[in-house]
CSV table of C-alpha atoms and ligand atoms in Angstrom, one decimal:
chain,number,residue,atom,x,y,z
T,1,UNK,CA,0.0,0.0,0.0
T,2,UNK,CA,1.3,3.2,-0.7
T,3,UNK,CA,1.9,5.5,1.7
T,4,UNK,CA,3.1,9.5,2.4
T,5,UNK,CA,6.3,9.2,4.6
T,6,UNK,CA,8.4,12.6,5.9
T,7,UNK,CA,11.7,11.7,5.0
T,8,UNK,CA,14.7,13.4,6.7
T,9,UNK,CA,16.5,15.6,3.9
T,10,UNK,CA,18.7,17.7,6.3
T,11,UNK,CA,20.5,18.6,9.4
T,12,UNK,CA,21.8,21.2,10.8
T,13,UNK,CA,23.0,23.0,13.9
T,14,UNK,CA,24.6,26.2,15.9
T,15,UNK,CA,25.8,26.6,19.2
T,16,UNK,CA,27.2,29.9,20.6
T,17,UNK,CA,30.1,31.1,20.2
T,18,UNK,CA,30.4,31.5,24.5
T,19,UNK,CA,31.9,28.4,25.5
T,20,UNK,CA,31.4,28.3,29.7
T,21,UNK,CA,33.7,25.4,31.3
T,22,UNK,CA,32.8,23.5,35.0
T,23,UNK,CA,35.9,25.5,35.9
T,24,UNK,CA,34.0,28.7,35.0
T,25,UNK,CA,30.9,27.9,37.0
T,26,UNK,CA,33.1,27.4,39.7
T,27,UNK,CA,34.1,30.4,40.0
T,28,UNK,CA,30.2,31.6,41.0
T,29,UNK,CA,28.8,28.7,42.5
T,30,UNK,CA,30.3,26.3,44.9
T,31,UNK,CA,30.7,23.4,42.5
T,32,UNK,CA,33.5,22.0,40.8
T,33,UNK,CA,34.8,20.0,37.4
T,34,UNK,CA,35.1,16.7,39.6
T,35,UNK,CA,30.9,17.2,40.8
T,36,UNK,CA,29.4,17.9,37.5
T,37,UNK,CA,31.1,15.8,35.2
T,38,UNK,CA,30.7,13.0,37.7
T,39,UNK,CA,26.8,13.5,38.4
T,40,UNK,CA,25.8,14.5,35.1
T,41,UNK,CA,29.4,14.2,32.2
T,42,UNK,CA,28.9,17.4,31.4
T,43,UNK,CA,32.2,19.8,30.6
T,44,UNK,CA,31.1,23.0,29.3
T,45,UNK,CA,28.1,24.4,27.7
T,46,UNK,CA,27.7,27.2,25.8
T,47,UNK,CA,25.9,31.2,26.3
T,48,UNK,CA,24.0,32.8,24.0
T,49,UNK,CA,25.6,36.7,23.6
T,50,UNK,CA,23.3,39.4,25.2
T,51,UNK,CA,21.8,40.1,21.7
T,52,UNK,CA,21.4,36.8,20.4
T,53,UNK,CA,18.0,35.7,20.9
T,54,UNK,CA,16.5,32.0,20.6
T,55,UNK,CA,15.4,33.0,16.7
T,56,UNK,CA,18.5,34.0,15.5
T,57,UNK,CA,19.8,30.9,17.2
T,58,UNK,CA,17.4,28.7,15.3
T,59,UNK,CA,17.9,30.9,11.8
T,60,UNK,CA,21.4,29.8,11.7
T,61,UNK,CA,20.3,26.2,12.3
T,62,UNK,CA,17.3,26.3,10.1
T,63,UNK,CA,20.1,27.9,7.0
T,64,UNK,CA,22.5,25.6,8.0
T,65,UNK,CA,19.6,21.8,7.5
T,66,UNK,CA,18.1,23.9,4.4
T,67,UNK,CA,21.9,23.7,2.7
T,68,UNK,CA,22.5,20.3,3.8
T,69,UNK,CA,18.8,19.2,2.0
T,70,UNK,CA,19.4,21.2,-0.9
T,71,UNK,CA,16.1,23.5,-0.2
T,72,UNK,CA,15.6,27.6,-0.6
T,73,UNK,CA,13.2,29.6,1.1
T,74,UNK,CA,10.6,29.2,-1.7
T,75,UNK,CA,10.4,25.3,-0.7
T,76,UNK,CA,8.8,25.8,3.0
T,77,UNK,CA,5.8,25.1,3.6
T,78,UNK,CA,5.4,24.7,7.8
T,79,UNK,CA,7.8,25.8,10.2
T,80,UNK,CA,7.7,24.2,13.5
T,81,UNK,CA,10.0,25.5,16.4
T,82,UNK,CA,10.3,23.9,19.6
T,83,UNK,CA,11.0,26.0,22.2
T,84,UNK,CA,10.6,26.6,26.0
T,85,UNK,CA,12.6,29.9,25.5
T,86,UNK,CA,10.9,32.4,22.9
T,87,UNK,CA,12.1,36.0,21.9
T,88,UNK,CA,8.5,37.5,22.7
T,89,UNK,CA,5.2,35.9,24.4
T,90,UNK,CA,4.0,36.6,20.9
T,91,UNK,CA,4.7,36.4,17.9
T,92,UNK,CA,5.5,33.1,17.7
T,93,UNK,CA,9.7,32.8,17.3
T,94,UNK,CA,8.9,30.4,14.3
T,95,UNK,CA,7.5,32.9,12.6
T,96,UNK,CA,10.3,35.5,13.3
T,97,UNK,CA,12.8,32.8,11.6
T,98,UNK,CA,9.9,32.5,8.5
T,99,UNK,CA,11.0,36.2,8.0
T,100,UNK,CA,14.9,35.9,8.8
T,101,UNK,CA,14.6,33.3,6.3
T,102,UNK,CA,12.7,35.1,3.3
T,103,UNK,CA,9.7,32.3,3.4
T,104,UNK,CA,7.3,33.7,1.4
T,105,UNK,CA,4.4,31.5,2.7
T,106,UNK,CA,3.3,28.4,4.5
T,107,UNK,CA,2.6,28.7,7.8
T,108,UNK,CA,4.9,28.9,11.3
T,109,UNK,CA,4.0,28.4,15.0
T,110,UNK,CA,5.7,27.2,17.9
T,111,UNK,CA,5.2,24.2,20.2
T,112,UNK,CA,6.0,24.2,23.8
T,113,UNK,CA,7.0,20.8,25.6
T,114,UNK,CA,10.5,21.7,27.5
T,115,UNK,CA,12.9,19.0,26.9
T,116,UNK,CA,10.2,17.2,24.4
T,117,UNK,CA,10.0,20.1,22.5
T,118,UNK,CA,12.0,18.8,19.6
T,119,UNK,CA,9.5,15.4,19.3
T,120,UNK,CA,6.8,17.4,19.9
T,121,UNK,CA,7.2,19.5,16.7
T,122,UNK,CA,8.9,16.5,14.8
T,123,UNK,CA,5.2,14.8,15.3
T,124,UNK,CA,3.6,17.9,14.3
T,125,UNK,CA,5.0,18.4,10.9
T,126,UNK,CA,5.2,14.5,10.3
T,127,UNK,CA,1.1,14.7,10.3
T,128,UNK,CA,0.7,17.5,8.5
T,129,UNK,CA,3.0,15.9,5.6
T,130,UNK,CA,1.4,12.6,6.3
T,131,UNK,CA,-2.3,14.8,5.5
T,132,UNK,CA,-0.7,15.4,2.7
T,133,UNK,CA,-1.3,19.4,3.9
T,134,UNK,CA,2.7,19.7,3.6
T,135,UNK,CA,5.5,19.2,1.4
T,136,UNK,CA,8.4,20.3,2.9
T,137,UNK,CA,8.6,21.2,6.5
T,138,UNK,CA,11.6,22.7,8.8
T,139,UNK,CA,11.1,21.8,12.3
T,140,UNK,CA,13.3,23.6,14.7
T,141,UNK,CA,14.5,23.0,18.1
T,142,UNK,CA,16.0,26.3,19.6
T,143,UNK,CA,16.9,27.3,23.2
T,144,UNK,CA,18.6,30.2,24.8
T,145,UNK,CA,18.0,27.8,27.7
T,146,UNK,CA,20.4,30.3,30.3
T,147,UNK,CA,18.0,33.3,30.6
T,148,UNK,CA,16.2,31.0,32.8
T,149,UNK,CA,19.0,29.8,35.6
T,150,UNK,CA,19.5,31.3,38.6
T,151,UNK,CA,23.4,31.6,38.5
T,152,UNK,CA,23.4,31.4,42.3
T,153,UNK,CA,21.4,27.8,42.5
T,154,UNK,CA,24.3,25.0,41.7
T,155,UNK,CA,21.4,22.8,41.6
T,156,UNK,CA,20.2,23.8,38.5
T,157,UNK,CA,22.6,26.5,36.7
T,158,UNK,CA,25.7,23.6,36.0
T,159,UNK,CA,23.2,21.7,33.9
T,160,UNK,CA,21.6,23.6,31.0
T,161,UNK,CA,23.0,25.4,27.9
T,162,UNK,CA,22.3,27.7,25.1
T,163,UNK,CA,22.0,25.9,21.3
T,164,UNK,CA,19.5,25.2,18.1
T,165,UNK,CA,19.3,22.3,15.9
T,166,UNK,CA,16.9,21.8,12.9
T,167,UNK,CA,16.0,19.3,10.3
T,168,UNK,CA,14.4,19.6,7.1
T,169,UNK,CA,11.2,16.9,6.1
T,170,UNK,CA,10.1,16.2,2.5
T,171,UNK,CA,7.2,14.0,1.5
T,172,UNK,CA,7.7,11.0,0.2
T,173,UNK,CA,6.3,8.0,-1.3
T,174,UNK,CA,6.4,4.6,1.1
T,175,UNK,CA,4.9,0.8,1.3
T,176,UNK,CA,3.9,1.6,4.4
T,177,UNK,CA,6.4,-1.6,6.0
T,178,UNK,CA,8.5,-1.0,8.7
T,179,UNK,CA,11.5,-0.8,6.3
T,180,UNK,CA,10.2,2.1,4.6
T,181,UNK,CA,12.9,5.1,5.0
T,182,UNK,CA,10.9,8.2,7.1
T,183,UNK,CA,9.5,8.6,10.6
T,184,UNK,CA,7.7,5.2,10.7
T,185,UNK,CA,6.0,6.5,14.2
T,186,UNK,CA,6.0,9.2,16.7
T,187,UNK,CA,4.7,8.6,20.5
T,188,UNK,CA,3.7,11.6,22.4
T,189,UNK,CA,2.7,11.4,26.3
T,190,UNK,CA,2.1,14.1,29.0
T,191,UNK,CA,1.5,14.0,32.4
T,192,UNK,CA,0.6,17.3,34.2
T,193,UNK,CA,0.5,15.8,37.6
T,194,UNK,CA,4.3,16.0,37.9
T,195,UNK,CA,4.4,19.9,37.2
T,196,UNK,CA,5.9,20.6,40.7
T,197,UNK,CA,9.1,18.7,39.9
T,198,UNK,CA,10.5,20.4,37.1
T,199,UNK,CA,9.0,24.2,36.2
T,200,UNK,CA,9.9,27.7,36.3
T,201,UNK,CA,8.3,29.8,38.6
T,202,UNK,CA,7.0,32.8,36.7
T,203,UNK,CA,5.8,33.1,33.2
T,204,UNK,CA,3.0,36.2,31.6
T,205,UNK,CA,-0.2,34.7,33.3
T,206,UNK,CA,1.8,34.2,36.5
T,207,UNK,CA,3.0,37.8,37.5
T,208,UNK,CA,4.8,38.8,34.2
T,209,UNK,CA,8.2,37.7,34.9
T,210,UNK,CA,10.7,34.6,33.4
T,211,UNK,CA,11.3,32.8,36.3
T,212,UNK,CA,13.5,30.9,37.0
T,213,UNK,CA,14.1,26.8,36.6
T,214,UNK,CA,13.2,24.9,39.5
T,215,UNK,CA,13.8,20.7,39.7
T,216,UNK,CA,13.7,18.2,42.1
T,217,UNK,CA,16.9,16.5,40.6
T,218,UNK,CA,16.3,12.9,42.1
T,219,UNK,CA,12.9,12.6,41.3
T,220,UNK,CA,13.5,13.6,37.6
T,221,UNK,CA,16.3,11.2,37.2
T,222,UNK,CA,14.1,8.3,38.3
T,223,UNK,CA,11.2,9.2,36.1
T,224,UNK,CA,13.4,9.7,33.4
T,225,UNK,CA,14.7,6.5,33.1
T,226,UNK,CA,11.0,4.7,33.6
T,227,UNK,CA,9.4,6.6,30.8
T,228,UNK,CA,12.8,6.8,28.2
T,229,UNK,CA,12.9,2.8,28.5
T,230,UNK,CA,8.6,3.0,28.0
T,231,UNK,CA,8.9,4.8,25.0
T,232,UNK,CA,12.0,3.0,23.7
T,233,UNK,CA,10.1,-0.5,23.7
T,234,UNK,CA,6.5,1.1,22.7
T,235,UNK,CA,8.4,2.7,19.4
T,236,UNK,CA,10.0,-1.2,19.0
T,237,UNK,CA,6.7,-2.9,19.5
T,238,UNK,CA,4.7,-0.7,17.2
T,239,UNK,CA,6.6,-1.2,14.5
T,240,UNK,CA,7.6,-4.9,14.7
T,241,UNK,CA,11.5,-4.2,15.7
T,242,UNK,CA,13.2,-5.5,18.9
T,243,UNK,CA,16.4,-3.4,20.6
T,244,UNK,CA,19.0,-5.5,18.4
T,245,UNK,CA,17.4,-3.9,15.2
T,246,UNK,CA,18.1,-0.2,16.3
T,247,UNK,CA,21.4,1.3,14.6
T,248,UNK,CA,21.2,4.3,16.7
T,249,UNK,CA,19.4,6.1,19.9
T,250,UNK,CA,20.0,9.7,19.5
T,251,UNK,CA,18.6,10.6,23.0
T,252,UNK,CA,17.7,14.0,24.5
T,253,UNK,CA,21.2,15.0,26.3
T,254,UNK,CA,20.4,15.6,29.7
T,255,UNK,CA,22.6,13.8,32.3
T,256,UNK,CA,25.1,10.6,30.9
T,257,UNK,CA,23.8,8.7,34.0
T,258,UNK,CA,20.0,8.8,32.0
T,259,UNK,CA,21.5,7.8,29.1
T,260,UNK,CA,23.6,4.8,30.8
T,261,UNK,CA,20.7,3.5,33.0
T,262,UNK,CA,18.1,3.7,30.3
T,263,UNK,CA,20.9,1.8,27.5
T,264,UNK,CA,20.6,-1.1,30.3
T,265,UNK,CA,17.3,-1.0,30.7
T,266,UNK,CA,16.6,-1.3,27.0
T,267,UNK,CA,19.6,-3.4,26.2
T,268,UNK,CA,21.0,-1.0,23.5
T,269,UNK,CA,24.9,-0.8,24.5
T,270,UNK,CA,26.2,2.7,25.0
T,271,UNK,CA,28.3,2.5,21.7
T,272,UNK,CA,24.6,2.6,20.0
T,273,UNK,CA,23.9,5.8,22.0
T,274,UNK,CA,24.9,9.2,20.6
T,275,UNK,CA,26.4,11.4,23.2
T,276,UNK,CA,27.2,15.0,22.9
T,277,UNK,CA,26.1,16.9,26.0
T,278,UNK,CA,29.7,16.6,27.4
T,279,UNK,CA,29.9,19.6,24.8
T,280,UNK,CA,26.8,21.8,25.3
T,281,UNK,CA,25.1,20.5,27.9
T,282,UNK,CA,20.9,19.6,28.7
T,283,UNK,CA,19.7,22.3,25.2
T,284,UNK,CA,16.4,21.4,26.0
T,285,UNK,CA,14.2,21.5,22.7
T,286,UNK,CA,17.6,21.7,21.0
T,287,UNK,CA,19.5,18.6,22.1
T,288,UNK,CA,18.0,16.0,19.9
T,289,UNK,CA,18.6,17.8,16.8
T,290,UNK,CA,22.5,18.7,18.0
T,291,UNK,CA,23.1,15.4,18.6
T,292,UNK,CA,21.6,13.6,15.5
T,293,UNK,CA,23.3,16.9,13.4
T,294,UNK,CA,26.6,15.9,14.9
T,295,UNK,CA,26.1,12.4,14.3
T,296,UNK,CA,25.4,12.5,10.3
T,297,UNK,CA,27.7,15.1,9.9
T,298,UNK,CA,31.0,12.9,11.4
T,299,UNK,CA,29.5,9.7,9.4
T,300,UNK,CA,28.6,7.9,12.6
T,301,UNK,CA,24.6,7.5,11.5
T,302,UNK,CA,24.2,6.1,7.8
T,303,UNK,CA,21.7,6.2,4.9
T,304,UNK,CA,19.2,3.7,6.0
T,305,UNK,CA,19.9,2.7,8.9
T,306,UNK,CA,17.0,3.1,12.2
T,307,UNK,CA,17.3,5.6,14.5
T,308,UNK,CA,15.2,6.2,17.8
T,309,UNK,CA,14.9,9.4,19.0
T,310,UNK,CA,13.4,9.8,22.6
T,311,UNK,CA,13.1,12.5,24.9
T,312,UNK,CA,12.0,13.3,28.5
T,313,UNK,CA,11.0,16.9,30.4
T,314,UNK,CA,8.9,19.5,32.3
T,315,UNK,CA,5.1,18.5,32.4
T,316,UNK,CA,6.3,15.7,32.2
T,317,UNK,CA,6.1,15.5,28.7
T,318,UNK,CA,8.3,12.5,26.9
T,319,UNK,CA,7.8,11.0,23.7
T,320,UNK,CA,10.2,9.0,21.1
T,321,UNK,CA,10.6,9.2,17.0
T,322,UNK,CA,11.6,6.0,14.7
T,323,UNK,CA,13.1,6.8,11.8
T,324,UNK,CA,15.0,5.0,9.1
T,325,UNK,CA,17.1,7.9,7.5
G,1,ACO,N1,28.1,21.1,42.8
G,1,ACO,C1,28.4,20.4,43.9
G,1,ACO,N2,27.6,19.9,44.7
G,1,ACO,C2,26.3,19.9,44.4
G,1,ACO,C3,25.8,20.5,43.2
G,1,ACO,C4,26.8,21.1,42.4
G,1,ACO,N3,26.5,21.8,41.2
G,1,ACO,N4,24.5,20.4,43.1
G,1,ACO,C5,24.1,19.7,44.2
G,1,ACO,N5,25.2,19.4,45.0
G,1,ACO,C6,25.2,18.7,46.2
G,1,ACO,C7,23.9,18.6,46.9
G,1,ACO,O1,23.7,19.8,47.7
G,1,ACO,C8,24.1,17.4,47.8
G,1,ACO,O2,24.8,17.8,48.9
G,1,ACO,P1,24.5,17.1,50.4
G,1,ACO,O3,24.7,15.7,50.2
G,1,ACO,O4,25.4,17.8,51.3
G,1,ACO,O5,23.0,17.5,50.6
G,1,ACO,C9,25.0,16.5,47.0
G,1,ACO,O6,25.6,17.3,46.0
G,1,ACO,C10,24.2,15.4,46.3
G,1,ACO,O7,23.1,16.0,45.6
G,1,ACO,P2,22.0,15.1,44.9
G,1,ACO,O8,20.9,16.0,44.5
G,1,ACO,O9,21.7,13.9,45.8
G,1,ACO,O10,22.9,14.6,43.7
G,1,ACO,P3,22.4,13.6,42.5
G,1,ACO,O11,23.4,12.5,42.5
G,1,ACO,O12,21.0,13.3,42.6
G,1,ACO,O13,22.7,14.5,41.3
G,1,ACO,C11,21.6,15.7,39.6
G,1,ACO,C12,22.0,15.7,41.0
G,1,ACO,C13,22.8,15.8,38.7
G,1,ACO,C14,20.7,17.0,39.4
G,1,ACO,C15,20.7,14.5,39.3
G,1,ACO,O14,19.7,14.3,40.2
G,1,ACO,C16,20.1,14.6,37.9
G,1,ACO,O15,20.8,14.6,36.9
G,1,ACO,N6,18.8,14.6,37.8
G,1,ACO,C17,18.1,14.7,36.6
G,1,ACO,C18,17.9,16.2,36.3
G,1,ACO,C19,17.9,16.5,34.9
G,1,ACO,O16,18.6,16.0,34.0
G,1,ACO,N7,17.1,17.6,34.6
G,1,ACO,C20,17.1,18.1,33.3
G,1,ACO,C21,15.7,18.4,32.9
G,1,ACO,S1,14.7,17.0,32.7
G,1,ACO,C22,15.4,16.1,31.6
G,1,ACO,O17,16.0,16.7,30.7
G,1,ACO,C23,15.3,14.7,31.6
């Protein structure tokens, strides 16, 4: 049977230029290289500049996947961003980057789901070309993640960077099997109950301010592990595919001790698990897209081979892509 299928057509990425080390952090907040790389393998991250907002952040991404696909600006039809950090309450930052990009049409909006922000918008777009509403979509994953730390709470401030990372989709034709190439599924899940664990504490309806990032560290970590491995073997079931089948996790990069319990929970050894937070840190919306950007670009992940994306964060939202690139 034939079948529309969003095939991946492009990657691309952009940190800022701001590189912060442990040993930088320690210099504010009583912390050290030893505590952070240990608890969570993170080395540095890096800080947007004071006039670099989340768009122009996910412009340079969004230019950089468009090149890679081989699209222009006349090709877009939806523009999804992920983000938990926009320029404005409104307008929506995607549609700032539609007009840093010259897109003369389509349509643009932004989805919010923290650390899931990336799947979130990934499952957007994929129905919209699967509706056959949408040809070529750019979904976006941006953060300037930083304006929401309190630099005085080690707790939280070691553990987040600034980054974007953006693919480009294209409708295709598939058989509808599970060796088609495309997202062969997205799962999306929320549960609102857990709010109190992971939130920041202001926002426009709540007294007009940002706020800041507030977690309950332990309790994350253990729910994170639960619901990565849930998602890992519900993407596997759906599609007919056990753990030995997967080429690649490309997971969101928040802590190396997720990523290592949920690999043994899942039984996907950590040389099948893309890494890069060591570099920028938990991106939020933008880690996914960094990671699988940095992967294709250095050759690790191959045409046609399956990659699971999954991702876990505030709301708790979580959710997990399969894709065979
Ligand atoms: N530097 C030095 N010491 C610190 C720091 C720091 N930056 N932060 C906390 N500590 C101290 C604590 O005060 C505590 O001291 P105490 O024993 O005297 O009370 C000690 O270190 C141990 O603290 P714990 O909270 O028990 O440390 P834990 O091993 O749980 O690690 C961490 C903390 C890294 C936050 C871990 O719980 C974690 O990674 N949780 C997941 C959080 C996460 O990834 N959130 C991102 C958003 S959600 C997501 O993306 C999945």
């Amino acid at each position: 049977m034939s079948v529309i299928r969003s095939r991946l057509a492009g990657v691309g990425a952009y940190l800022p230029q701001r590189v912060v080390t442990n040993d930088d952090l320690a210099k504010i907040v009583d912390t050290s290289d030893e505590w952070i790389v240990e608890r969570s393998g993170i080395r540095q991250r890096h800080i947007a500049a004071d006039d670099e907002l989340t768009s122009d952040l996910a412009t340079r991404a969004a230019r950089a996947a468009m090149e890679n696909a081989g699209v222009t600006a006349d090709d877009i039809d939806l523009i999804v961003v992920g983000t938990t950090t926009p320029d404005d309450t409104f307008p929506a930052t995607a549609a700032k980057v539609q007009a840093n990009l010259g897109v003369p049409g389509g349509f643009a909006f932004d989805v919010q789901a923290v650390c899931s922000g990336f799947l979130y918008a990934l499952a957007t777009a994929d129905k919209f070309i699967r509706a056959g509403d949408v040809k070529t979509a750019l979904v976006i994953g941006a953060e300037t993640f930083s304006r929401l730390l309190d630099w005085t709470d080690r707790d939280t401030c070691v553990l987040f960077g600034d980054g974007a990372g953006a693919v480009v989709l294209r409708a295709a034709e598939g058989e509808g099997k599970n060796t088609d190439t495309g997202i062969l599924s997205t799962h999306l899940h929320a549960d609102g109950r857990f709010r109190d664990l992971l939130y920041v504490n202001g926002g426009p309806s709540r007294g007009q301010k940002v706020g800041f990032v507030k977690m309950e560290g332990k309790e994350v970590f253990r729910h994170a592990v639960t619901k990565l491995a849930g998602v890992v073997e519900e993407a596997l079931a759906a599609n007919g595919y056990t753990s030995a089948d997967l080429d690649w996790i490309v997971p969101h990069q928040a802590n190396r001790r997720i990523l290592s319990s949920t690999s043994k929970k899942v039984g996907v050894g950590e040389d099948r698990i893309v890494v890069t937070l060591d570099r920028h840190a938990n991106t939020s919306a933008a880690s996914i897209p960094l990671a699988l950007c940095t992967a294709v670009t250095d050759g690790r992940i191959k045409p046609g081979q399956l990659i699971l994306l999954e991702a876990m964060g505030g709301g708790f939202t979580w959710g997990s892509a399969l894709i065979r690139l």
